[in-house]
Short mmCIF file of C-alpha atoms and ligand atoms in Angstrom, two decimals:
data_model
loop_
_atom_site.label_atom_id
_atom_site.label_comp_id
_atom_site.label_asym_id
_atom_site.label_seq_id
_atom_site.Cartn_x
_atom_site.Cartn_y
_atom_site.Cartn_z
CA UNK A 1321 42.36 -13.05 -11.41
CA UNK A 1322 41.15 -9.97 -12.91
CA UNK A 1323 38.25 -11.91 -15.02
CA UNK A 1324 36.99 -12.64 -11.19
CA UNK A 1325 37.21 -8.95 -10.12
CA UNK A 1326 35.55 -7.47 -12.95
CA UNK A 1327 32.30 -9.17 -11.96
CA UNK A 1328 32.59 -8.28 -8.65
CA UNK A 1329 32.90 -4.93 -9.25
CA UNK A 1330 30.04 -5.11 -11.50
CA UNK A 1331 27.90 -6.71 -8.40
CA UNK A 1332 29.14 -4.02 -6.22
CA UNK A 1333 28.35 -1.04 -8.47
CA UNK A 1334 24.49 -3.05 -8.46
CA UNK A 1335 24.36 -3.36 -4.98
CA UNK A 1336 25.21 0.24 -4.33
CA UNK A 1337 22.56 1.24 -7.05
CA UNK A 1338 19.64 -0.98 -5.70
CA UNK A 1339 20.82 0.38 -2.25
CA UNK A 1340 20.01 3.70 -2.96
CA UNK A 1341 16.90 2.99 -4.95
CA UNK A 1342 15.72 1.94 -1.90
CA UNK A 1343 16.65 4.84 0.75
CA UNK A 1344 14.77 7.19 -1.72
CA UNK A 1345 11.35 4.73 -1.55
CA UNK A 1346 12.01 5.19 1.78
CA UNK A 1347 12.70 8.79 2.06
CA UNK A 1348 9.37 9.77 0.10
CA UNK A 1349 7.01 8.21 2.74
CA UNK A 1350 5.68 10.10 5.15
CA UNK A 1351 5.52 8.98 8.48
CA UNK A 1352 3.44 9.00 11.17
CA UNK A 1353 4.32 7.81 14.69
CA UNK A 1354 1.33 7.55 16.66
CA UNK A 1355 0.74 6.12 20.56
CA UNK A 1356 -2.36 5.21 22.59
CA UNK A 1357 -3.59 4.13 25.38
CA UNK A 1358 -5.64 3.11 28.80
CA UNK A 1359 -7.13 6.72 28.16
CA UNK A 1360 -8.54 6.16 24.61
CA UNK A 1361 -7.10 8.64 22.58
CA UNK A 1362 -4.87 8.70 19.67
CA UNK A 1363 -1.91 11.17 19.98
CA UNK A 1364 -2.36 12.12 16.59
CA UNK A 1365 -5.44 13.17 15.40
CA UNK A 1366 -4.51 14.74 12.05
CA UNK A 1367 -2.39 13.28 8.88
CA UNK A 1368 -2.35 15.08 6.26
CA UNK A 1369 -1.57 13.92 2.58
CA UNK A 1370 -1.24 14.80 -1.12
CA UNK A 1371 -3.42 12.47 -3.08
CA UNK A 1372 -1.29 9.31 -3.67
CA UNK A 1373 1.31 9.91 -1.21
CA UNK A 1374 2.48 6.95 0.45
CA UNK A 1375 1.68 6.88 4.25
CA UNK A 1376 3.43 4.84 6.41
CA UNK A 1377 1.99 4.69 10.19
CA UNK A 1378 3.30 3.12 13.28
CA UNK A 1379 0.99 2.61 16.39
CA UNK A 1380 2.43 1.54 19.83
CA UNK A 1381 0.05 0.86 22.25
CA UNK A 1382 1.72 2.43 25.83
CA UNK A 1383 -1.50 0.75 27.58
CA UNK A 1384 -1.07 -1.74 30.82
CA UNK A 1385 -4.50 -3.68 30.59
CA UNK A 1386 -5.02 -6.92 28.99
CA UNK A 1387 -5.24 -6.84 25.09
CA UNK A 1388 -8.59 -9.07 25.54
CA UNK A 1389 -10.54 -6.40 27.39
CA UNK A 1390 -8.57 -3.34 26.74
CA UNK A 1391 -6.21 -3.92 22.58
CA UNK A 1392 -6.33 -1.08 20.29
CA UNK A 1393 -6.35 -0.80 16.86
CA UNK A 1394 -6.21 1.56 13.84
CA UNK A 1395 -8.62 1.04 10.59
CA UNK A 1396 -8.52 3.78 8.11
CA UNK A 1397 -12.31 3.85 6.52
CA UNK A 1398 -13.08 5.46 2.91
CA UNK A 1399 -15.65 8.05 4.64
CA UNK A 1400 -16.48 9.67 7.52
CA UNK A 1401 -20.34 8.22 6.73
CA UNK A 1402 -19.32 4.62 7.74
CA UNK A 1403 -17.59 5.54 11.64
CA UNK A 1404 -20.49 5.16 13.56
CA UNK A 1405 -21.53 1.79 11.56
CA UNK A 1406 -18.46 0.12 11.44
CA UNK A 1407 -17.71 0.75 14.72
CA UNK A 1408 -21.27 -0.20 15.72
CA UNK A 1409 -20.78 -3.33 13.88
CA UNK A 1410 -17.29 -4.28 15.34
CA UNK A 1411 -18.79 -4.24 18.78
CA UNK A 1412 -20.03 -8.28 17.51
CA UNK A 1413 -17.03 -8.43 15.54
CA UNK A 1414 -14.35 -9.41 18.71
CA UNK A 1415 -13.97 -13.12 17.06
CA UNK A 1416 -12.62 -11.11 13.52
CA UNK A 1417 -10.79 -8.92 16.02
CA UNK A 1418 -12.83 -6.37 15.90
CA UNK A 1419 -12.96 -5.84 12.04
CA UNK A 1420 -16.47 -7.14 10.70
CA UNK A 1421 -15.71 -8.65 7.32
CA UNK A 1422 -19.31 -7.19 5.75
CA UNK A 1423 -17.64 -3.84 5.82
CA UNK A 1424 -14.53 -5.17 4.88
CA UNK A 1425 -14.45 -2.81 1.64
CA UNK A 1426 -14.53 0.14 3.48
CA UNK A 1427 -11.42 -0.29 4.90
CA UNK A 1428 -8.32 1.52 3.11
CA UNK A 1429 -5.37 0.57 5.74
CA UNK A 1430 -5.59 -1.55 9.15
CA UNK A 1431 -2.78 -1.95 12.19
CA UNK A 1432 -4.40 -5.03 13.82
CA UNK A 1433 -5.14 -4.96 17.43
CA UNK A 1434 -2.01 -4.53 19.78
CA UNK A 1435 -1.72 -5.91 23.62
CA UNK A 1436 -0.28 -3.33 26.01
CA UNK A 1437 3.27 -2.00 24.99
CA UNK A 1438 2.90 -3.95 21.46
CA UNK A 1439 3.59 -1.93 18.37
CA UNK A 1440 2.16 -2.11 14.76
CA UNK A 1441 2.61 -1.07 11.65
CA UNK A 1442 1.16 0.14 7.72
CA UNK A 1443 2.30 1.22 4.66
CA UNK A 1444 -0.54 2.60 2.32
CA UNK A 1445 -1.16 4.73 -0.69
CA UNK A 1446 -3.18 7.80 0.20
CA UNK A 1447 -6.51 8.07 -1.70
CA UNK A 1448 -6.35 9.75 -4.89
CA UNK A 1449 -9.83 12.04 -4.42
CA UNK A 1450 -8.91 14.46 -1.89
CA UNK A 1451 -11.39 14.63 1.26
CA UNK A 1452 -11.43 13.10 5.17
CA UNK A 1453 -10.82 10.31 6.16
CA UNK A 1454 -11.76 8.83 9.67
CA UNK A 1455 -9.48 6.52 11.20
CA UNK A 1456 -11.06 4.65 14.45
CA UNK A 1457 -10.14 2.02 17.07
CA UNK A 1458 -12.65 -0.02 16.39
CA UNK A 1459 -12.59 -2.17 19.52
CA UNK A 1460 -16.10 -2.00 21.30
CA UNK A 1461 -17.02 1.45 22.38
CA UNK A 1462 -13.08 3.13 21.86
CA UNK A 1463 -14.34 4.98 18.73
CA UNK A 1464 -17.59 6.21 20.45
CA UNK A 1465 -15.10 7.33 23.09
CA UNK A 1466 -13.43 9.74 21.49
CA UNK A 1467 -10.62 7.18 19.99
CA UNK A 1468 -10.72 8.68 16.48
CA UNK A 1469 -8.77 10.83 13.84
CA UNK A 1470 -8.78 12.29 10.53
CA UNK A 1471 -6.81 11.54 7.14
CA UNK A 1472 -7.30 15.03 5.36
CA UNK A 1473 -6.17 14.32 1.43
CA UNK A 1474 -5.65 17.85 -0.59
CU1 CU B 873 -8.87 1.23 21.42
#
């Protein structure tokens, strides 16, 4: 009897530990709880980060039209230079969703596109070079629209 209970104690002690371990990966994300729309807009418009601070971003889409004509989603880009082309090239992207695979690398996070009262969800690493960093719904026209926000890293 007591050689089974030592082991078990052992397991319990390592289950508490790895317990733990976990709550604190948890603890030291940041997150961001962000909604949208029918009215194209973002909730949030500003994260801010320390450089390689994990990020971890829920969208819920609190829209009533049909994901087909009226989804949202949330790409993170690497610069504010490549908004107005990826967006400009998602507008022939609907088959990829939305997310045209020749700009593929400029992506640094993505929530895929959500149907009305769908939610979605990241977990990413925040850029190590401090700067902006646009984050778009990059279904056709949304961005152009207005639906749009910033990553500031510093
Ligand atoms: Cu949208």
């Amino acid at each position: 009897m007591k050689l089974r209970l030592l082991p078990s104690a052992l397991l319990l002690a390592l289950a508490a530990m790895v317990t733990q371990t976990v709550a604190r990966a948890d603890d030291a994300e940041k997150v961001v709880v962000i909604s949208c729309g029918d009215n194209l807009k973002f909730d949030v418009t500003k994260i801010e980060a320390v450089p390689g601070e994990k990020i971890h971003v829920k969208l819920t889409n609190n829209g009533t039209m049909p994901k087909a004509t009226m989804g949202h989603n949330w790409i993170l880009l690497d610069s504010m230079s490549q908004v107005n082309p990826y967006a400009t090239a998602a507008m022939s992207a609907a088959a990829s969703a939305y997310q045209p695979k020749t700009l593929a690398t400029h992506v640094l996070a993505v929530i895929p596109l959500l149907g009305p009262k769908e939610s979605g969800e990241v977990t990413f690493t925040a850029p190590a070079k401090p700067g902006k960093y646009p984050y778009i719904c990059s279904v056709s026209g949304h961005a152009m629209a207005g639906m749009r926000g910033e990553l500031t890293v510093k």
